Coordinates of C-alpha atoms in Angstrom, one line a residue:
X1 CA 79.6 -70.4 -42.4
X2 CA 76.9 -69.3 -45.0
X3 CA 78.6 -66.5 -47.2
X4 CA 76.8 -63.5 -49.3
X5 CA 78.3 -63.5 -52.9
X6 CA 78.5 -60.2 -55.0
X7 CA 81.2 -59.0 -57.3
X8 CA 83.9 -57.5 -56.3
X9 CA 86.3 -54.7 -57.2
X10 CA 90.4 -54.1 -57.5
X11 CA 90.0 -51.7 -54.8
X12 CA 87.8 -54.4 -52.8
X13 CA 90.2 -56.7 -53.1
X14 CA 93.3 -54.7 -51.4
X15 CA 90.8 -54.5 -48.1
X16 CA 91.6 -55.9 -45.5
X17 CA 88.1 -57.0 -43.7
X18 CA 85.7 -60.3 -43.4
X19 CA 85.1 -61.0 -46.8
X20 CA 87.2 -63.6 -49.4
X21 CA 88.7 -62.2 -52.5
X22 CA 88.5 -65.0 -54.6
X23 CA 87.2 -63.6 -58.1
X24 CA 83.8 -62.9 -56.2
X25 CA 83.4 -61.5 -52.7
X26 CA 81.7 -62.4 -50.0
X27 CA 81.2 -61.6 -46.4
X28 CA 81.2 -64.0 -43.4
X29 CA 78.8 -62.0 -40.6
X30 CA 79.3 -64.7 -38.0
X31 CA 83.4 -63.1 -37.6
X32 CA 81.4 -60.0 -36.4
X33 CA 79.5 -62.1 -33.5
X34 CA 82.7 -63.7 -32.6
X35 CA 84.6 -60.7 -32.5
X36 CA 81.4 -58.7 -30.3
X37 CA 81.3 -62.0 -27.9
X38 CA 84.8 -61.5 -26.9
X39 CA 84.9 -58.5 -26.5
X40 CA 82.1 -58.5 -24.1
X41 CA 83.9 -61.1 -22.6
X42 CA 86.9 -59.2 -22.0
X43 CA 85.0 -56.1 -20.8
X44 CA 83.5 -58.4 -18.0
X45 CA 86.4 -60.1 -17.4
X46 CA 88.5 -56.3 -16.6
X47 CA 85.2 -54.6 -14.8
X48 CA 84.8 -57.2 -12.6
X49 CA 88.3 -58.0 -11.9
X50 CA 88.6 -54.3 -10.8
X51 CA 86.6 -55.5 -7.6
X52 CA 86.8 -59.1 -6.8
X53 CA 89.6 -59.5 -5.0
X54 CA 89.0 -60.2 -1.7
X55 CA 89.7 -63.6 0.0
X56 CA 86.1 -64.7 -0.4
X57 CA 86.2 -64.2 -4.3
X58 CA 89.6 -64.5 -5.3
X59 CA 89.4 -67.8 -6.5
X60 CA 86.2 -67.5 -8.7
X61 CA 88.0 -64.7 -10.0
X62 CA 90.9 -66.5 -11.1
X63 CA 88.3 -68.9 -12.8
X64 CA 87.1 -67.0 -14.9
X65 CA 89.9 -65.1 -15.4
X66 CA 91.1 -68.5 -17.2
X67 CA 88.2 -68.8 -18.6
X68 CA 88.0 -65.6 -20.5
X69 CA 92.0 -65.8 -21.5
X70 CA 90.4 -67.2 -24.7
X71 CA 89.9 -63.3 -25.7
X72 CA 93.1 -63.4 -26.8
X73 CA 93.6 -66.8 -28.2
X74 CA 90.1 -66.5 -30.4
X75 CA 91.6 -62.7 -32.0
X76 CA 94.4 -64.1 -33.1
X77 CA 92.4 -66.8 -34.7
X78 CA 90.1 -64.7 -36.0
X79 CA 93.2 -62.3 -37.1
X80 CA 94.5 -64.9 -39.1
X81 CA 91.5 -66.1 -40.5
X82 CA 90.3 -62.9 -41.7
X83 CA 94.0 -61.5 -43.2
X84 CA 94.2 -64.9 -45.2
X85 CA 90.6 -65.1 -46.1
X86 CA 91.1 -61.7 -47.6
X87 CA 94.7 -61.6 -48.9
X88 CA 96.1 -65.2 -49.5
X89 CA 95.7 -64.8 -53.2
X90 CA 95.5 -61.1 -53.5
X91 CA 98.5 -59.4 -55.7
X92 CA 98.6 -56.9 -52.5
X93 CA 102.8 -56.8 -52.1
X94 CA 104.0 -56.9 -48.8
X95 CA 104.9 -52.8 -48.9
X96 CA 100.9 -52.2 -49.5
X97 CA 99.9 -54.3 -47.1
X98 CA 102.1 -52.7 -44.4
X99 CA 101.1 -49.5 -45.3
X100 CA 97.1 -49.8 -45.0
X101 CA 97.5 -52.2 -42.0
X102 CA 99.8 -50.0 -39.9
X103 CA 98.3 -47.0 -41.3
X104 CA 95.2 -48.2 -38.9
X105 CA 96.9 -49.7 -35.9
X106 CA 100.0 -47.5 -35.4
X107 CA 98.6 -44.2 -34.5
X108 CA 96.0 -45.6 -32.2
X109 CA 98.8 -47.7 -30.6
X110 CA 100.6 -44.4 -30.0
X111 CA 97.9 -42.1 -28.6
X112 CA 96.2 -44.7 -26.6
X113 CA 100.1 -45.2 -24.8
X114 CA 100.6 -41.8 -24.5
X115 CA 97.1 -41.3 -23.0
X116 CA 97.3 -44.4 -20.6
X117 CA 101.1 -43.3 -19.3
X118 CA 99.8 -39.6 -18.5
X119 CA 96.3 -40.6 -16.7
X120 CA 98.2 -43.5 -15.2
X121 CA 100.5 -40.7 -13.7
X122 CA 96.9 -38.9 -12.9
X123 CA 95.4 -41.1 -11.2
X124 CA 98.3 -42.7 -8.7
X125 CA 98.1 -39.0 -7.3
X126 CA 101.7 -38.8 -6.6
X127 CA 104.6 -36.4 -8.0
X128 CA 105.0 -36.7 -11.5
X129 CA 108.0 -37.3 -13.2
X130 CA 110.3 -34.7 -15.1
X131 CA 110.7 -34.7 -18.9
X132 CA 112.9 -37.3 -19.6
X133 CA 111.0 -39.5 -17.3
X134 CA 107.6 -38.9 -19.1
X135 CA 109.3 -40.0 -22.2
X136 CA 111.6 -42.9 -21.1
X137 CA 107.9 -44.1 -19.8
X138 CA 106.3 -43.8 -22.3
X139 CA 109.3 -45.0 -24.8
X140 CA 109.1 -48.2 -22.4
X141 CA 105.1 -48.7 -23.1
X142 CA 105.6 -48.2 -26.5
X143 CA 108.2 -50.9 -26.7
X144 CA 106.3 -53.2 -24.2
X145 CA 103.3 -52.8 -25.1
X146 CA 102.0 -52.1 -21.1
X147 CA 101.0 -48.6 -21.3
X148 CA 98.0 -50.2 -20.1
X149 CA 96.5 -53.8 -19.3
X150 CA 94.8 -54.3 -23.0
X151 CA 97.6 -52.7 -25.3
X152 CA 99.9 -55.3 -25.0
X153 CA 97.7 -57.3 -27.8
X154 CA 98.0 -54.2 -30.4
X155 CA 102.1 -55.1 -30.2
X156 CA 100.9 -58.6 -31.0
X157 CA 99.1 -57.6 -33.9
X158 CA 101.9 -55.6 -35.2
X159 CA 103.5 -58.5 -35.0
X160 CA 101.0 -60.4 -37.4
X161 CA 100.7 -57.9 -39.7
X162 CA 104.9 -57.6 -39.9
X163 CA 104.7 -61.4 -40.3
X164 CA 101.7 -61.9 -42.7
X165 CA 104.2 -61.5 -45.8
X166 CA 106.8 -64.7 -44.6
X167 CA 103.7 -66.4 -43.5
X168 CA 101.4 -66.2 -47.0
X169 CA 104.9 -67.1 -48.6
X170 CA 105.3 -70.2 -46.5
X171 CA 101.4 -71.5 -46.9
X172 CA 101.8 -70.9 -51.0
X173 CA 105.0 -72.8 -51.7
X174 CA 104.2 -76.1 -48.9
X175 CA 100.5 -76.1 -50.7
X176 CA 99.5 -79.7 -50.7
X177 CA 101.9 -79.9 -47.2
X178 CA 100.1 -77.9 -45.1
X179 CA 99.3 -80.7 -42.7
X180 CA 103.3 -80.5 -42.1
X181 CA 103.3 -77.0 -41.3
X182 CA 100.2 -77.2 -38.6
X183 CA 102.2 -79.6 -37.5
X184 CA 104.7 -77.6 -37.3
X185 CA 102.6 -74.6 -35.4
X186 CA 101.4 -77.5 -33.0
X187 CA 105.1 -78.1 -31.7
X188 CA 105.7 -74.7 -31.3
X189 CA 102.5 -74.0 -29.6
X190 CA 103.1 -77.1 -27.2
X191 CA 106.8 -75.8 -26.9
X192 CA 106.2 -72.3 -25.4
X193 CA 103.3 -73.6 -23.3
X194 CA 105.6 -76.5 -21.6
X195 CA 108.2 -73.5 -21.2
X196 CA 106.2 -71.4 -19.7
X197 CA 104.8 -73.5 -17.6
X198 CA 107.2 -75.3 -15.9
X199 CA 110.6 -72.6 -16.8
X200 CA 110.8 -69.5 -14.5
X201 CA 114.1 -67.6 -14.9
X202 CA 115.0 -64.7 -13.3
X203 CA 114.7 -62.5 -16.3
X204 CA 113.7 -59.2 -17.2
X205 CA 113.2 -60.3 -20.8
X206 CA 111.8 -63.5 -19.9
X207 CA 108.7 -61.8 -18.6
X208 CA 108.1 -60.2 -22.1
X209 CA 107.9 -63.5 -24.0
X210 CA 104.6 -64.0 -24.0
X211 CA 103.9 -61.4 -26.2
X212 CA 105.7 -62.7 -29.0
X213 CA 104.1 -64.3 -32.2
X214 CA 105.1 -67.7 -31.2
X215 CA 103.3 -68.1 -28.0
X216 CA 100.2 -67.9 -30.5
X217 CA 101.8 -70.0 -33.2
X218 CA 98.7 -72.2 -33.3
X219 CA 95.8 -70.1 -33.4
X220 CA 97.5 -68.1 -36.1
X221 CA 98.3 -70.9 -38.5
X222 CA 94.8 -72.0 -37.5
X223 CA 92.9 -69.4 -38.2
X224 CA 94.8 -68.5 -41.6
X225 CA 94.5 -72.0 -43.0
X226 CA 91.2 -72.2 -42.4
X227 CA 90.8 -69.3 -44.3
X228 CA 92.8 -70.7 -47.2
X229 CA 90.6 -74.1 -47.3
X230 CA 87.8 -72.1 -46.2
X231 CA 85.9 -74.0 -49.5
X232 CA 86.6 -77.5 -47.9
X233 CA 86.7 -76.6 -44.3
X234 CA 83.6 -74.7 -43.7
X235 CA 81.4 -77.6 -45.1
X236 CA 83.2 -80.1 -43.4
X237 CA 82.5 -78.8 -39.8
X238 CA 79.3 -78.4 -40.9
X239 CA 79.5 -82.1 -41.2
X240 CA 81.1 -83.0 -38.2
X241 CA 79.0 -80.9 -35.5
X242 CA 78.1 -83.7 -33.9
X243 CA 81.2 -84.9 -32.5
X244 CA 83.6 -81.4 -32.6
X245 CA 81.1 -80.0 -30.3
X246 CA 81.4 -82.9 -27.4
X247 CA 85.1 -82.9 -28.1
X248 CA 85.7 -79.4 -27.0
X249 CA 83.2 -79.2 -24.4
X250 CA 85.1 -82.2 -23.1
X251 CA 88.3 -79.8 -23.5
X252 CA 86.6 -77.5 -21.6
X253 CA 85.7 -79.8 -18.7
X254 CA 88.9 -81.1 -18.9
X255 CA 90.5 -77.8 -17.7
X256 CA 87.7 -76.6 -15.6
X257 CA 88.1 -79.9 -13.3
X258 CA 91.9 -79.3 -13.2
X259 CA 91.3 -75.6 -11.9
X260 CA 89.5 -76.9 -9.2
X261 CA 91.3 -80.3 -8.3
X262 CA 94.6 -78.1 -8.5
X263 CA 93.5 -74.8 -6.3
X264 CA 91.6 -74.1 -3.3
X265 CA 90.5 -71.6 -0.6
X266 CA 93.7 -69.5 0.1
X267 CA 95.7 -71.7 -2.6
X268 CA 95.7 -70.7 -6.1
X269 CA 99.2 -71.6 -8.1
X270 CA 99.8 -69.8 -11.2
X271 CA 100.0 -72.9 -13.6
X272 CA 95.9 -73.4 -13.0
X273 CA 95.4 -69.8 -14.3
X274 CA 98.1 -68.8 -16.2
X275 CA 97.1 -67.9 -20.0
X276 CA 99.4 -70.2 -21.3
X277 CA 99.1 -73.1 -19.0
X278 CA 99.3 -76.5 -20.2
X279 CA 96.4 -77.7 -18.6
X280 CA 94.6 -74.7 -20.1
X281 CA 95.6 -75.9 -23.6
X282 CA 92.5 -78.0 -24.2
X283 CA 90.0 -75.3 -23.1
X284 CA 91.3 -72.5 -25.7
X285 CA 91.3 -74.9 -28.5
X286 CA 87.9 -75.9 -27.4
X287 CA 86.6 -72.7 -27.3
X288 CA 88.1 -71.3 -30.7
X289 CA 86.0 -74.3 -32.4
X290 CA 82.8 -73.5 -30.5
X291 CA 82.9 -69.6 -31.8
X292 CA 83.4 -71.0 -35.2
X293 CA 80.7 -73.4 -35.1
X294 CA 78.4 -70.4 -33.7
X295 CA 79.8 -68.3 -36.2
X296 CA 78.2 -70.7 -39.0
X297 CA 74.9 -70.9 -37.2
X298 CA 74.9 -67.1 -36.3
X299 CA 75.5 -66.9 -40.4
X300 CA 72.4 -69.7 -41.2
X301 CA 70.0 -67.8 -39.0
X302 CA 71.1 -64.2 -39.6
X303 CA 69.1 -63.2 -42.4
X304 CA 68.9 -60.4 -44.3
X305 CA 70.5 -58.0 -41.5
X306 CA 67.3 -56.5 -40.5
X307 CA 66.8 -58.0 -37.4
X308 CA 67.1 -56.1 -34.4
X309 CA 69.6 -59.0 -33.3
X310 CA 71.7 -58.6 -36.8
X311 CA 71.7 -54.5 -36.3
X312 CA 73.2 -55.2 -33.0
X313 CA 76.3 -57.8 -34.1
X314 CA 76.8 -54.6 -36.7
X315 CA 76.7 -52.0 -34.5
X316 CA 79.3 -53.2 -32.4
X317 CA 81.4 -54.6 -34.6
X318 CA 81.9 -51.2 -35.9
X319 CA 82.7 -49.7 -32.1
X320 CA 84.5 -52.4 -31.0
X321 CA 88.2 -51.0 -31.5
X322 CA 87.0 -48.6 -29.7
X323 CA 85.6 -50.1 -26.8
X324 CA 88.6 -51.9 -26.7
X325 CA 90.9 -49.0 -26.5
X326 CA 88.9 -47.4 -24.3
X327 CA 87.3 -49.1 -21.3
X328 CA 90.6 -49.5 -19.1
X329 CA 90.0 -45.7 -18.4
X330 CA 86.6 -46.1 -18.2
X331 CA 87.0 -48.4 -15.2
X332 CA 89.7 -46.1 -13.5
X333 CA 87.3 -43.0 -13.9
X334 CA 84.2 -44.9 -12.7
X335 CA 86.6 -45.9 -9.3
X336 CA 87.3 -42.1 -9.0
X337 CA 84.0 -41.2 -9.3
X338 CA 83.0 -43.3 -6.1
X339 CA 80.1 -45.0 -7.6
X340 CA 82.3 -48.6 -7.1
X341 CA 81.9 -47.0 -3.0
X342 CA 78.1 -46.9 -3.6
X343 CA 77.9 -50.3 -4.9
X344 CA 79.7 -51.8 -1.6
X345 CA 77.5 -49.6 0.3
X346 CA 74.4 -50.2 -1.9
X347 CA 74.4 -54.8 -1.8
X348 CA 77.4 -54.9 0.5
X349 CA 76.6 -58.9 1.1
X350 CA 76.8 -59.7 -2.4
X351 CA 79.4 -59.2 -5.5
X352 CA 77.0 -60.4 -8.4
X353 CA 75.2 -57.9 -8.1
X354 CA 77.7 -55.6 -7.6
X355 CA 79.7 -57.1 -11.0
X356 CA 76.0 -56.9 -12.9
X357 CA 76.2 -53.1 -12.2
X358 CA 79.4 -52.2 -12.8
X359 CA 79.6 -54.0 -16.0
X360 CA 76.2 -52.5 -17.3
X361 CA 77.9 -49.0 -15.9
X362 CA 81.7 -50.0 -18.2
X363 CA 79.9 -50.6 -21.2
X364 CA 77.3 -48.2 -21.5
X365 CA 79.9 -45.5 -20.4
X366 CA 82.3 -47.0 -23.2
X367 CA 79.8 -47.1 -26.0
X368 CA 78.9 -43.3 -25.1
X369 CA 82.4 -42.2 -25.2
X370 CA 83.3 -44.5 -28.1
X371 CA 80.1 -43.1 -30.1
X372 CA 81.6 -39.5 -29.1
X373 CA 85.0 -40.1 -30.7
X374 CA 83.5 -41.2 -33.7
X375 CA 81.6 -37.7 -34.7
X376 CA 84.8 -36.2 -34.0
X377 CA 88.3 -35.5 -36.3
X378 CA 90.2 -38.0 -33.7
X379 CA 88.2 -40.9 -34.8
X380 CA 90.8 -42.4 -36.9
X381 CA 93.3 -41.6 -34.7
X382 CA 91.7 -42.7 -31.3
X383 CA 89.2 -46.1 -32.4
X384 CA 90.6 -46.5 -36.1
X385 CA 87.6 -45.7 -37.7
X386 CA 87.4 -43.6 -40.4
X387 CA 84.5 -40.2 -38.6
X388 CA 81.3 -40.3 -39.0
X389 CA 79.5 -37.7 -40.2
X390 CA 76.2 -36.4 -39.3
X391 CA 73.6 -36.5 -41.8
X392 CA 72.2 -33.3 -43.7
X393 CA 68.5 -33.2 -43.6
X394 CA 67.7 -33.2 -47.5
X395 CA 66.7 -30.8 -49.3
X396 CA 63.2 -30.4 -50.7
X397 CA 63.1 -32.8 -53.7
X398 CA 66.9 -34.0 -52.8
X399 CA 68.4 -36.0 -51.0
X400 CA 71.4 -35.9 -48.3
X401 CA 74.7 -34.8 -49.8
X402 CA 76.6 -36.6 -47.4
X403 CA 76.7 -39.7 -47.5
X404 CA 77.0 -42.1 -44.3
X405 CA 79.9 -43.1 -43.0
X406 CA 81.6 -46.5 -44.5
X407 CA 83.0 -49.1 -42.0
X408 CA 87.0 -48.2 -42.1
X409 CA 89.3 -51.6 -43.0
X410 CA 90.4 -51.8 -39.1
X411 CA 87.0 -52.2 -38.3
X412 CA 86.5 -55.6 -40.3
X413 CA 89.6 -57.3 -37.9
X414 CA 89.4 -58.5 -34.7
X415 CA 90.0 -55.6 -32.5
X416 CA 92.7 -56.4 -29.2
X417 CA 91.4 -56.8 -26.2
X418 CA 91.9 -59.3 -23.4
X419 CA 93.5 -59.8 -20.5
X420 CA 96.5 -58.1 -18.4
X421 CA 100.2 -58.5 -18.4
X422 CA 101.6 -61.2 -16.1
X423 CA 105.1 -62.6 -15.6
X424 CA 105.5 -66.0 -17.0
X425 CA 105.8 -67.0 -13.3
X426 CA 103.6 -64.8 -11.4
X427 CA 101.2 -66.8 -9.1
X428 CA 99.0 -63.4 -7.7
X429 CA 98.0 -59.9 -8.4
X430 CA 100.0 -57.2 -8.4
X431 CA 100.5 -55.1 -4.8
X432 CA 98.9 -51.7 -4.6
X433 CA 95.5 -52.3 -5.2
X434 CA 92.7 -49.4 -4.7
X435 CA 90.0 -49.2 -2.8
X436 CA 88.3 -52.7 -2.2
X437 CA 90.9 -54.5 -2.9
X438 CA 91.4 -54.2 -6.7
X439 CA 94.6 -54.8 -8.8
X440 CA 96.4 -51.3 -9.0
X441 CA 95.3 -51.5 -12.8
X442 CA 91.5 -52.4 -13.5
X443 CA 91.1 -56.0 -14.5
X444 CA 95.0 -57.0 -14.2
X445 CA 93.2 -60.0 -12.7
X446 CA 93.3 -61.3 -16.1
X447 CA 96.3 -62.6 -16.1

């Protein structure tokens, strides 16, 4: 990707967001377009899963369901790629670090549980439970990360960030070995995807293991040595465009024709859906390559960041946190509203429609009460960015004494978002859906 150079400062340097600190500074826009395309992605992916469940749809669901578990797979990509492109040979010791990156993600991680336990309680309309039940709850969402569908990808990135340390220690003493340790990250990718796959204990534990750092061994090692060759790599899939991009389309058709060959109309097994699904492998490595080669083009063609399509990429690279922290309840307050009963009553013969709609509806009402949160003292607390203030008019012969808001650090990572929390061995949604036929939680389709 084409990078902006201009000097840089000690205090640049500690931050954590898309730019290298190499001695000069620059910034990589097309990390902001990836990170906005996925989001969007996952936004669809949870609106619409809220209503297509039905026997008609069910199995187009599940497609792209499996389609869009590359949300998760591209952030921690683009996680490691922008922690390494920023801090592989920063001083930044390992307390520092922790502080400033926790210091954005913990107390979102906490309110955002607490809030998703209490309107989860809210809107199941039955008794509450005591005290100690509210907080044994919410001590359990807090530890597994399930407070809601989304949040479970926040305990991921706690885990990167707890990680990052060991891992920056590892890539600077193998330097000149670090085909060994992709390698390496290639085993252990292939390892958890073949146990998944094909291991289904009766566990309680079990169930939680895809939320661990290994599961994403790849992508992470991916993304962060691409950041540390960045120099060498960057020009050399400029090179090879020609033939990356057939090879991971053909990954991508490779899995799509195994969906299909595998399910059918009232058969649907887990292993042809399943985020990590062998047969899915090919598809999310695919993908990954096909954001970063649009990243680079998105960078060539970008310009100076006037363009209306430029101001866009920024301005929702700076809410997306915040859309994804906030759109699960979004989608559970637009089904209590009754407008998803208007839509079956409004085009009651067809869902696309119906899916258009209600993701129009899910962002619009996210960006409005993301954009809210932001003018407000909770802003750091609720979509980790740092308030924004409005500006002063000036006064005659002056000009504003406030100045506009900055982007906070959390802002310049991928923000977590994607899919819901399945088993290992779960084969279909979860019982209790709502009205029409929707998973009891919004989008736990996405599994």
């Amino acid at each position: 990707m084409r990078r902006k150079v201009r000097p840089t400062s000690t205090r640049a340097a500690d931050r954590g967001d898309t730019e290298q600190v190499v001695g000069r500074r620059t910034r990589i826009h097309g990390v902001d377009l990836i990170r906005v395309s996925l989001f969007t992605l996952v936004l669809m992916v949870h609106a619409t899963g809220s209503i297509n469940w039905d026997p008609d749809h069910v199995r187009g669901m599940q497609f792209f369901t499996m389609m869009v578990h590359i949300a998760r797979y591209g952030f921690v990509f683009v996680t490691g790629f922008v922690l390494f492109l920023a801090y592989y040979r920063s001083p930044i010791t390992a307390s520092t670090f922790w502080r400033r990156r926790y210091g954005f993600v913990a107390a979102p991680y906490l309110a955002w549980s607490v809030i998703y336990v209490i309107t989860g309680y809210a809107f199941v309309r039955e008794p509450w439970p005591d005290a100690a039940g509210v907080t044994g709850d919410i001590g359990t969402a807090l530890l597994q990360g399930n407070a809601q569908y989304q949040m479970y990808f926040l305990l991921i990135s706690m885990q990167i960030y707890l990680l990052f340390p060991l891992v920056r220690m590892l890539l600077r003493r193998t330097e000149g070995h670090h085909g060994k340790v992709m390698a390496g990250a290639v085993a252990i990718q292939a390892g958890m995807f073949t146990l998944f796959s094909f291991y289904h204990p009766d566990l309680d534990w079990y169930g939680h293991m895809w939320k661990t750092l290994p599961t994403y061994a790849l992508f992470l090692v991916g993304g962060a040595l691409a950041a540390v060759h960045y120099e060498r790599f960057a020009p050399w899939v400029r090179r090879n465009r020609h033939w990356l991009m057939p090879l991971s389309l053909a990954g991508a058709a490779f899995t799509v024709v195994m969906f299909f060959v595998t399910t059918g109309d009232g058969h649907i097994p887990g292993l042809a859906y399943a985020a990590w699904s062998v047969q899915n492998l090919p598809w999310y490595l695919g993908a990954v390559a096909l954001f970063f080669i649009v990243g680079q083009a998105w960078d060539d063609r970008r310009g100076d960041g006037t363009g209306w399509g430029a101001r866009l990429v920024d301005y929702g690279a700076v809410r997306a946190f915040g859309i994804f922290a906030v759109h699960p309840l979004v989608i559970d307050l637009i089904h209590q509203s009754g407008f998803v009963d208007w839509l079956y009553a409004t085009y009651p013969d067809t869902t696309l429609q119906r899916s258009i709609l209600l993701v129009l509806v899910t962002l619009v009402a996210s960006l409005c009460l993301v954009e809210l949160i932001l003018y407000t003292p909770l802003a750091r607390v609720l979509v980790a960015h740092d308030r924004i203030r409005p500006r002063r008019k000036p006064r005659a012969g002056g000009e504003s004494t406030i100045p506009p808001a900055s982007k906070a650090d959390a802002c310049a990572e991928p923000a977590p978002a994607v899919p819901a929390e399945p088993a290992p061995s779960a084969t279909a949604p979860e019982a209790g859906a709502p009205a029409h036929g929707s998973p009891e939680h919004a989008g736990a389709a996405a599994r």
